[in-house]
Coordinates of C-alpha atoms in Angstrom, one line a residue:
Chain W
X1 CA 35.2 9.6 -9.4
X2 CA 31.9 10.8 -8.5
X3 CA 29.9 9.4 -5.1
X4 CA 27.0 8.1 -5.3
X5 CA 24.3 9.3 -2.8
X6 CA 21.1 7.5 -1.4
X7 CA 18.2 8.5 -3.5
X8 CA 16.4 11.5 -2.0
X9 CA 12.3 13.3 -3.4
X10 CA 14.5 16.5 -4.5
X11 CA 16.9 14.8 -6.5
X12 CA 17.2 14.9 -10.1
X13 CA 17.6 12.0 -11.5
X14 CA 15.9 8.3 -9.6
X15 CA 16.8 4.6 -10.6
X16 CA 15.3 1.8 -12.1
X17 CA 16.9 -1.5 -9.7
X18 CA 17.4 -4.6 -11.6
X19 CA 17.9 -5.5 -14.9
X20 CA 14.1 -6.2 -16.1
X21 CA 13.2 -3.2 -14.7
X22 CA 15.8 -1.4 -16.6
X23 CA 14.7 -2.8 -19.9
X24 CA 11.5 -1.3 -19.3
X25 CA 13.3 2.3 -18.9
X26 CA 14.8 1.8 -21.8
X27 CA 12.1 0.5 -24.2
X28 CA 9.3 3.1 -22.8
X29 CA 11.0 6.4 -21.7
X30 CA 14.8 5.6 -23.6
X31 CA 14.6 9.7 -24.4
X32 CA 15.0 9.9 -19.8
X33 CA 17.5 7.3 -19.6
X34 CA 20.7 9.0 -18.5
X35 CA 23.1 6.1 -17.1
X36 CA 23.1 2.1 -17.2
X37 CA 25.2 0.8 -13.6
X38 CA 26.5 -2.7 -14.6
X39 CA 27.9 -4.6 -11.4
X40 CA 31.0 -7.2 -12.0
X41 CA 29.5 -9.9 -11.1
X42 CA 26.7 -9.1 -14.0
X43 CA 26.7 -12.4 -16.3
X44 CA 28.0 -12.0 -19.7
X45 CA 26.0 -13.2 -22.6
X46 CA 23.0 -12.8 -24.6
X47 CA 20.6 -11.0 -22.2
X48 CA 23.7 -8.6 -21.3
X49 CA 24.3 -8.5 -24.9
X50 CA 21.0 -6.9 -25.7
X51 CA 21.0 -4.6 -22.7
X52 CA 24.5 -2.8 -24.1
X53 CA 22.8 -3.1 -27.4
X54 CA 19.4 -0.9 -26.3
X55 CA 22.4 1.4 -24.5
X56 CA 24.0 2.3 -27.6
X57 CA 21.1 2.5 -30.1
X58 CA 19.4 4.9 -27.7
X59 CA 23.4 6.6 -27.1
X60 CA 22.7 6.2 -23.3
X61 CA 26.2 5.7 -21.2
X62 CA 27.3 2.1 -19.6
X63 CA 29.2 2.9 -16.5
X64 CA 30.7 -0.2 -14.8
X65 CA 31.4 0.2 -11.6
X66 CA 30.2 -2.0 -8.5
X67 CA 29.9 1.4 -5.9
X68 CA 26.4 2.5 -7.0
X69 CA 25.2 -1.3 -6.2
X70 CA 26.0 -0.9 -2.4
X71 CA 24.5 2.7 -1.9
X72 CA 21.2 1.9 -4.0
X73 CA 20.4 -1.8 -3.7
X74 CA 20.5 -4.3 -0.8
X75 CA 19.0 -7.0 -2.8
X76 CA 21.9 -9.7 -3.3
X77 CA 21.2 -10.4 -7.5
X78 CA 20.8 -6.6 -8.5
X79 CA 23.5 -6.1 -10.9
X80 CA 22.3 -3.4 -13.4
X81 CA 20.9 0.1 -12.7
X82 CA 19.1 2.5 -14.8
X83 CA 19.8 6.3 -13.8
X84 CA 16.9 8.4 -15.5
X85 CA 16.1 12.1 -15.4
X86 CA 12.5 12.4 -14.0
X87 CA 9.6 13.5 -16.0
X88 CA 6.5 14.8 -15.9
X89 CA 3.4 13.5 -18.2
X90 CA 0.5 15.3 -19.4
X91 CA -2.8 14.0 -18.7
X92 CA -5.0 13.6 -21.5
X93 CA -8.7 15.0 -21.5
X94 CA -10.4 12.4 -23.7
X95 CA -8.3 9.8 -21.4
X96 CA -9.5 7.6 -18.5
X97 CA -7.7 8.9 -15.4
X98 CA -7.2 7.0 -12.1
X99 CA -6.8 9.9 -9.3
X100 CA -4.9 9.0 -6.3
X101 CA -5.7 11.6 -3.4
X102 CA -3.2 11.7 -0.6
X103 CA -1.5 8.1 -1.3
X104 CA 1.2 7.7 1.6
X105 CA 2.9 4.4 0.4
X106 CA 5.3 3.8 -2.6
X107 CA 4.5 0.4 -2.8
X108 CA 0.7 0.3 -2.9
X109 CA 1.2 3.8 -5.8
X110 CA 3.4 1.5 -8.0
X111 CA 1.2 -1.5 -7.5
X112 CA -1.9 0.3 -8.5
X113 CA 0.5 2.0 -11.7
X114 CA 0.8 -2.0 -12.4
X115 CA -2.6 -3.0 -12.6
X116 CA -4.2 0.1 -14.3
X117 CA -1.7 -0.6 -16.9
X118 CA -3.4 -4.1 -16.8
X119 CA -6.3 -2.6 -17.7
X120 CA -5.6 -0.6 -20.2
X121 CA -5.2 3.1 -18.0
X122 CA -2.2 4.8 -17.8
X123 CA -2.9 8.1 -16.7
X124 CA -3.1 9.3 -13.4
X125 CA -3.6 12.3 -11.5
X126 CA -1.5 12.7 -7.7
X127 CA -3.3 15.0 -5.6
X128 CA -0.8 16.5 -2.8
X129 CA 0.4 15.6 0.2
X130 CA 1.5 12.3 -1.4
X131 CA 4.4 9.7 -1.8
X132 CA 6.9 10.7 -4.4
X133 CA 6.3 9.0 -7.7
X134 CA 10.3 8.3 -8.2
X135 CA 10.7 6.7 -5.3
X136 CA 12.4 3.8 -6.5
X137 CA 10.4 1.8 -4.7
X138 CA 7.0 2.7 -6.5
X139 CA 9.5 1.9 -10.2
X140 CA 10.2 -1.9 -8.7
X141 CA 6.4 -1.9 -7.7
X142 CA 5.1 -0.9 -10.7
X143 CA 7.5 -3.4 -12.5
X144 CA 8.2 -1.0 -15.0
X145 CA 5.0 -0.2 -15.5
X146 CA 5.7 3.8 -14.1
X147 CA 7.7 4.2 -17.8
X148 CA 4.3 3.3 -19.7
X149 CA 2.2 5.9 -17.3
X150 CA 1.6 9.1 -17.3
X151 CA 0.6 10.9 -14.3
X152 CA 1.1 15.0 -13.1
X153 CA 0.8 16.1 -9.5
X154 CA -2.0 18.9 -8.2
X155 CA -1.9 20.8 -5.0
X156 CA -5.7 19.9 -4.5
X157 CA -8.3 18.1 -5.9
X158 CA -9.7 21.3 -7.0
X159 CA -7.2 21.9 -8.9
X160 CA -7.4 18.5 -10.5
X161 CA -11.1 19.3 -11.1
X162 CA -10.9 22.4 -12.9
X163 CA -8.8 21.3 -15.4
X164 CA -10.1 17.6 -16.0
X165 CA -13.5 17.5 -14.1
X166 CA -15.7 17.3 -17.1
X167 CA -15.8 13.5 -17.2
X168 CA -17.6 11.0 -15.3
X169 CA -16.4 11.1 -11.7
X170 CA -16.7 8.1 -9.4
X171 CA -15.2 8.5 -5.9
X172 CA -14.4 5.5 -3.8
X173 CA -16.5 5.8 -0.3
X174 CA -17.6 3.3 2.1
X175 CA -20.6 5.7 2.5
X176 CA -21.5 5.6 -1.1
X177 CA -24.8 6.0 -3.6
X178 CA -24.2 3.1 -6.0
X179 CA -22.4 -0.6 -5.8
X180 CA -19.3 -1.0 -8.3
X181 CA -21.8 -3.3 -10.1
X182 CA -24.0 -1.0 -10.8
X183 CA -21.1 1.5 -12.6
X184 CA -21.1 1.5 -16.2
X185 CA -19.1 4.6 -17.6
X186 CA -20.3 5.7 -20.8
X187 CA -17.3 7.9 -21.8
X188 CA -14.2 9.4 -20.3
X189 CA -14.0 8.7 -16.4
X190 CA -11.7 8.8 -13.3
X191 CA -11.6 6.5 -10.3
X192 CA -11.0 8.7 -7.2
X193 CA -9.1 6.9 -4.3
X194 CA -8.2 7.8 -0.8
X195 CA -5.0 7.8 1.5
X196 CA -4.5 4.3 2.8
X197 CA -5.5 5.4 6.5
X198 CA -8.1 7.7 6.1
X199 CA -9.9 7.4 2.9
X200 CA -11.6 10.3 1.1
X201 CA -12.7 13.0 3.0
X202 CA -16.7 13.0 3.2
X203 CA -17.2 15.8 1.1
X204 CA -16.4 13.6 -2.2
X205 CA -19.9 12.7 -1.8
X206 CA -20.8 15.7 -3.3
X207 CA -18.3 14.9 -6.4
X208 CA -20.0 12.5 -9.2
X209 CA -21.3 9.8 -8.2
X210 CA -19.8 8.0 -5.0
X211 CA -19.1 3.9 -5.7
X212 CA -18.7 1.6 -3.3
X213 CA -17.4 -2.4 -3.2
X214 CA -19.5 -4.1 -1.3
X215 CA -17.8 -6.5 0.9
X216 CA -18.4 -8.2 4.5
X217 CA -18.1 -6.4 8.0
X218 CA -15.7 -8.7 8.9
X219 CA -13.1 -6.8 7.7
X220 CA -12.8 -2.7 7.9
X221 CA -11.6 -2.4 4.7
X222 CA -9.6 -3.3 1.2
X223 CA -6.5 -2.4 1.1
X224 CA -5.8 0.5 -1.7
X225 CA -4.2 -1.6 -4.4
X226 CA -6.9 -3.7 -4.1
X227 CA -9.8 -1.9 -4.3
X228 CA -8.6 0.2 -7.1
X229 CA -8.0 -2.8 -9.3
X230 CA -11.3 -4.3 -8.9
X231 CA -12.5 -0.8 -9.5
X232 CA -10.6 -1.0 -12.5
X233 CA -11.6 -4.2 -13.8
X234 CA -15.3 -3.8 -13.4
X235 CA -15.0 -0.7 -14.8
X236 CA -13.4 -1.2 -17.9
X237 CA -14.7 -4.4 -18.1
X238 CA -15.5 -5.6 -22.0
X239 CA -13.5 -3.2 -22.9
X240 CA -9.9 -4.8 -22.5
X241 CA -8.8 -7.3 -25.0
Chain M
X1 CA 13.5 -16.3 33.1
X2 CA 12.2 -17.7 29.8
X3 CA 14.4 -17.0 26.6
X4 CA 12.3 -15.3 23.8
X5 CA 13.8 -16.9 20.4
X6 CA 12.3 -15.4 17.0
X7 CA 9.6 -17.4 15.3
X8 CA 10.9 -20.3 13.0
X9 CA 8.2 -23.0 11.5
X10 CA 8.7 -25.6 13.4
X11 CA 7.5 -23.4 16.5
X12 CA 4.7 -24.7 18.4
X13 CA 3.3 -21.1 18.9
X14 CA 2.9 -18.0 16.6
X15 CA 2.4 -13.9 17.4
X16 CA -0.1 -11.7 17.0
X17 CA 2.1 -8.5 16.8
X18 CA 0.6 -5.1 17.7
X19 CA -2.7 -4.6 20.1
X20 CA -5.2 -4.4 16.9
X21 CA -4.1 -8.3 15.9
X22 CA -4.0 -9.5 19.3
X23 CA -7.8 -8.2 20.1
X24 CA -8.6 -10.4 16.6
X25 CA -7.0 -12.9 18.3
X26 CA -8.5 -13.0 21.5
X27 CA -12.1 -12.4 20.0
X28 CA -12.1 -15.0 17.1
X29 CA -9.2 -17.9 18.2
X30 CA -9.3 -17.0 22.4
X31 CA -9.1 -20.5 22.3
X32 CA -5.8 -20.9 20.9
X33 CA -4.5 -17.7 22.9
X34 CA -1.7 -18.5 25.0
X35 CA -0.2 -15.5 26.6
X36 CA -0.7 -11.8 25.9
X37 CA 2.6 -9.6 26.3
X38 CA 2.6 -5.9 27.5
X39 CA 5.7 -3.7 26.8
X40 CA 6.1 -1.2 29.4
X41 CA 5.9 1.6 27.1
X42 CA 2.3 0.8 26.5
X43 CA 0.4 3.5 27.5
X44 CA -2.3 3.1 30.3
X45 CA -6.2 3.6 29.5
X46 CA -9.4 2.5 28.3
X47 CA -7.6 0.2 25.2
X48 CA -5.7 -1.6 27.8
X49 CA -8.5 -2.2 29.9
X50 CA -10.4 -3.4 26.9
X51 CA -7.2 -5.9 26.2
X52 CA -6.9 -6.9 30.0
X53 CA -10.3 -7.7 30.8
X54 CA -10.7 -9.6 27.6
X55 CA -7.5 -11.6 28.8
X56 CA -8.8 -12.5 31.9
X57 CA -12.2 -13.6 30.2
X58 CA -10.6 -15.7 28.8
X59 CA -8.2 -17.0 31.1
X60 CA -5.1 -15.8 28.8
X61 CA -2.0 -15.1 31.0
X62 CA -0.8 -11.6 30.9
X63 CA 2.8 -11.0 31.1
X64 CA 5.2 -7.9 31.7
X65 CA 8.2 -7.9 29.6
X66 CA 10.5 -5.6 27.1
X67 CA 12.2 -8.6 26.4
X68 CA 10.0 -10.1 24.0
X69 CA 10.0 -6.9 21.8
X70 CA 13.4 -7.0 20.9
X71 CA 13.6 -10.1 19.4
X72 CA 9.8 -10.3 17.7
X73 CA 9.3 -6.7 16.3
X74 CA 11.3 -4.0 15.0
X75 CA 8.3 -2.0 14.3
X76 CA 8.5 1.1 17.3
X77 CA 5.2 1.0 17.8
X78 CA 4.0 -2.3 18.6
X79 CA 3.9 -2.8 22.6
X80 CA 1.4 -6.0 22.5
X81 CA 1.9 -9.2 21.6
X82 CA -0.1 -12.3 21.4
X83 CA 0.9 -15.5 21.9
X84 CA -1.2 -18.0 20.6
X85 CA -0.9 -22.0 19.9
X86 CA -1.2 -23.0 16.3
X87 CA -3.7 -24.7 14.9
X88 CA -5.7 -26.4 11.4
X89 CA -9.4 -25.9 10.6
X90 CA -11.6 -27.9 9.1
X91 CA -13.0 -27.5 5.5
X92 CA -16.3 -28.2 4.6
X93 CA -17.9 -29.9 2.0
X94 CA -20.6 -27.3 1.2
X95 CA -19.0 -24.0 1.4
X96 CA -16.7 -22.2 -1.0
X97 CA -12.7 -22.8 -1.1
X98 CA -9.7 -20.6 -2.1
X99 CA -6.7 -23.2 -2.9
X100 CA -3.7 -21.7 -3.2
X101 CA -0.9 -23.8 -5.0
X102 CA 2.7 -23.1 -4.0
X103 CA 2.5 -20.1 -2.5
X104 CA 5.6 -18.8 -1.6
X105 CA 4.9 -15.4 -0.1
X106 CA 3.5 -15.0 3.2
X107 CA 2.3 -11.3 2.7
X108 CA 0.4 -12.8 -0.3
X109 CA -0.8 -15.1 1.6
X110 CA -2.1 -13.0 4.7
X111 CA -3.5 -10.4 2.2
X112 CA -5.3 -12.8 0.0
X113 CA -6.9 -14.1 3.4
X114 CA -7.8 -10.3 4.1
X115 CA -10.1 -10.2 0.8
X116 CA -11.2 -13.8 1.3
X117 CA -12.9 -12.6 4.3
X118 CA -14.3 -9.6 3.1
X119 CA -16.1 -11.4 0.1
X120 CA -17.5 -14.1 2.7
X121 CA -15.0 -17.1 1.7
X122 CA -13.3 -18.2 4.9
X123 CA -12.0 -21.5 3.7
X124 CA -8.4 -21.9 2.4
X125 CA -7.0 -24.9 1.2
X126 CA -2.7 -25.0 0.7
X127 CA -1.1 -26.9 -1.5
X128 CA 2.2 -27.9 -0.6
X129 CA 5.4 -27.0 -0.9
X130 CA 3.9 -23.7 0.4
X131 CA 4.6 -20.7 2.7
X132 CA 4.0 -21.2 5.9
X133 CA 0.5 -19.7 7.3
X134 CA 1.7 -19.2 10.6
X135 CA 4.4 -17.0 9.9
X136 CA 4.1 -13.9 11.7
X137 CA 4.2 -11.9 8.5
X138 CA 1.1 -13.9 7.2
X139 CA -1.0 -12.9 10.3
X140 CA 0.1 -9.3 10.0
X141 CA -0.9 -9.0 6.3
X142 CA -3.9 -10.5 6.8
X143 CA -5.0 -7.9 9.4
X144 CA -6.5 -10.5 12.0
X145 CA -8.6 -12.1 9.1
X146 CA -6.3 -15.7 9.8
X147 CA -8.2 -15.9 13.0
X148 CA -11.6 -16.1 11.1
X149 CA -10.1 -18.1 8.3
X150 CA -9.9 -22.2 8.2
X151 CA -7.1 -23.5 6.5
X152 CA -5.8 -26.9 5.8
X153 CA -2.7 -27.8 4.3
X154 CA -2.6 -30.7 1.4
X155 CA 0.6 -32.7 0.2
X156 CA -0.7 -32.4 -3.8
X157 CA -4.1 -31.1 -5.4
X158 CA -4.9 -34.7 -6.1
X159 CA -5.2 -35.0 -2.0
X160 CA -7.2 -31.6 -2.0
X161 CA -9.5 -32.7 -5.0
X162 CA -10.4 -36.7 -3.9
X163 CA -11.6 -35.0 -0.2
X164 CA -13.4 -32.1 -2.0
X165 CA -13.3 -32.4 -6.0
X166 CA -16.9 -32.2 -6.2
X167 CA -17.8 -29.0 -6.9
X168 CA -17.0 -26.4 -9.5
X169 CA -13.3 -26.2 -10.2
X170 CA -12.0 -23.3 -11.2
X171 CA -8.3 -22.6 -12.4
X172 CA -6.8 -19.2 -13.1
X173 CA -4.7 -19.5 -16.0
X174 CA -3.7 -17.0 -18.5
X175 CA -4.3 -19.8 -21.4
X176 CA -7.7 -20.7 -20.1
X177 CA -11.2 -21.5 -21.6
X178 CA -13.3 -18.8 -20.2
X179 CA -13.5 -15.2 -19.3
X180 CA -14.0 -13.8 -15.9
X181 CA -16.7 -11.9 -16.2
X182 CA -18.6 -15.3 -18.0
X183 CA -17.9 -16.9 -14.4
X184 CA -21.2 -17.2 -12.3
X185 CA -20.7 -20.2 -10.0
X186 CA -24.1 -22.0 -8.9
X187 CA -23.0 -23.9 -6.3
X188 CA -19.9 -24.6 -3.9
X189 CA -16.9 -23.7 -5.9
X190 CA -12.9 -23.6 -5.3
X191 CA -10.9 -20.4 -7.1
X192 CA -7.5 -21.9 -7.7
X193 CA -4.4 -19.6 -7.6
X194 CA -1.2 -20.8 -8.9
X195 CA 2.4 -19.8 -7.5
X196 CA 3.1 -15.9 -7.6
X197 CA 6.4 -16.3 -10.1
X198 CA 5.1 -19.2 -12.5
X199 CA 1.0 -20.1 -11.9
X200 CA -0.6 -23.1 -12.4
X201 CA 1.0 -25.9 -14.3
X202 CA -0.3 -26.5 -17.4
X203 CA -2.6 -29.6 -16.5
X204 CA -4.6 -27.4 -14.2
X205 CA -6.3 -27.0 -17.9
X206 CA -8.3 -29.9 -17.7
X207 CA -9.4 -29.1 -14.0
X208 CA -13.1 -28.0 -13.7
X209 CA -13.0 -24.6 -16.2
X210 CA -10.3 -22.7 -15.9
X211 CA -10.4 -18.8 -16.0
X212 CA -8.9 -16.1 -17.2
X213 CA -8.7 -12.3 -15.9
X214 CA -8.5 -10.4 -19.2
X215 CA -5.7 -7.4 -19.3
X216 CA -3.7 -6.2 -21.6
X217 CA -0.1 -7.1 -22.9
X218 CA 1.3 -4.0 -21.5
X219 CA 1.6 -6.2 -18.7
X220 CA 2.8 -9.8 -17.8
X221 CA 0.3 -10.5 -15.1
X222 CA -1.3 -9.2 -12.0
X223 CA 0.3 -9.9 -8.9
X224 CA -1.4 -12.7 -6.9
X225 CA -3.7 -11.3 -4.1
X226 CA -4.8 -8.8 -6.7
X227 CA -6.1 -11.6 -9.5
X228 CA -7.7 -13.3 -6.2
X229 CA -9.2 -10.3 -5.1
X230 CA -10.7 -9.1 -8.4
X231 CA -12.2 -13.5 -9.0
X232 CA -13.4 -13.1 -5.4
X233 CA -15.5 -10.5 -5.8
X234 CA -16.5 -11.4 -9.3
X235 CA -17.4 -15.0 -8.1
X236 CA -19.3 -13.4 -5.3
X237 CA -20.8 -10.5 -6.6
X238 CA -24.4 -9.9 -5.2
X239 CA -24.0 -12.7 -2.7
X240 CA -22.0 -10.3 0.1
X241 CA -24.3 -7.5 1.7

């Protein structure tokens, strides 16, 4: 019988907690599932029906067993797990990109995977030190929508740059040269976002054409997920159906 | 020796916790202020000073105790607390509303306040049944922003709308008659959020206009304070400096 171990950044595989977010896993990335967990106290009937249904079109194996539940999950009404191998996407050069530089929290990475879906972007570009993208707590934030996106890691925003930096470039700064009003992209872009704390370092001033949100001194700032989806919605505004 | 028992709603008091909150406390509610706890961990210098004479400005007892801290916050950094009485503002007539209906999650709430703020609405109106604003989890998320906010509290949006239904009403439904980015509000105007799992019920349609935020189908919404955020600063857009 195999034990089943906290997850951890340098394993493997990661998990998908919860049936809905499971589905996802196996509708978008079905060629990463490895493992479906179903609990004893999962319900039988339809919506388990079609869950062991996906499982064996796609040949992925049903385990049931309750010990994974008490290692992964505290919530009290998780009864399935997805168990996938972790990928790597490729970014694509004619593609919108949203770039996340230094994110420190899963929750606020998955939420922002959520609403670029929303708005029709699902590539993004992680530029290192940063949260780890499997965290299962960026898959339940993204409510699934992590299997839809495509993102790859860079040790430095350089490095991001030199292979995707001929686009439009608009970096997020309080200190900035135009209001999100004013930004109308004409053809491929990426929305640059700081760390939570700190924000981008000053010299992204230098890198396209800085953006800000206007908003109130009453407050310091937006929070990440936020920001970025307003960032998101002006920017592709018109353009989402 | 006073017992310290953990917040519950009924509470006559709430907490500011940490020594950021408690500072927005005492410089936007030091009327409501009650006490100011100090953990004796707390580190001596100029931010305590800051704290202590502001206290005594304002005539806010000051009191020494661990005790406090164990049952209030598990957070390991947090070594000030506010205590502060509650209280319910006043809405006016001419100035712009959020209304959220139902809400049922107090980090929603707190960080939909946050935004408010920072796009110049500071008027909240709650539709009952409804999260509790007091909650210390509200006045966390909302990063001090509840001590600048007025809220008041409404048994059924019929109550809300015969005190201040004159004005332009606007719903946020997915199955609505106009677009966000058609909004431009002339005059005093309510955005009206629905519960986070389920929205507005379906008669909200023949409220004022109701809206839509468009995104794709990839999705099955945005999550609350991010569809607030994003109609905020639509609705507000060239008004905040």
């Amino acid at each position: 019988m195999a034990a089943y171990r906290r997850y951890r950044k340098d394993s493997e595989v990661s998990y998908s907690l919860g049936i809905t977010l499971t589905f996802e896993l196996l509708q978008h990335r079905p060629e990463q599932a490895a493992r479906v967990f179903i609990h004893s106290a999962m319900k039988e009937g339809d919506t388990l029906e079609r869950l062991l249904c996906l499982c064996r079109e796609q040949s992925v194996e049903v385990v049931y067993t309750d010990k994974i539940f008490h290692v992964m999950s505290k919530k009290e009404n998780c009864f399935v797990i997805g168990e996938f191998s972790k990928y790597e996407g490729q970014l694509e050069k004619s593609a919108s990109h949203i770039v996340l530089v230094n994110p420190s929290n899963a929750g606020n990475m998955g939420t922002v995977m959520r609403s670029a879906l929303g708005f029709g972007l699902n590539q993004m570009a992680v530029i290192r030190p940063a949260v780890d993208a499997f965290d299962p707590k960026v898959v339940r934030a993204s409510m699934g929508a992590i299997f839809s996106t495509d993102f790859a890691y860079f040790d430095s925003f350089d490095a991001y740059r030199e292979e995707y930096g001929e686009r439009e470039l608009y970096p997020f700064m309080l200190d900035a040269s135009m209001r999100l009003q004013e930004l109308m992209p004409t053809g491929a872009f990426s929305l640059i976002f700081g760390n939570e704390a700190t924000g981008l370092p000053a010299e992204f001033s230098r890198v396209g054409r800085s953006v800000v949100i206007p908003h109130s001194h009453r407050i310091d700032s937006l929070n990440l997920p936020i920001a970025a989806s307003i960032a998101m919605y002006e920017a592709t505004k018109g353009k989402v159906s």
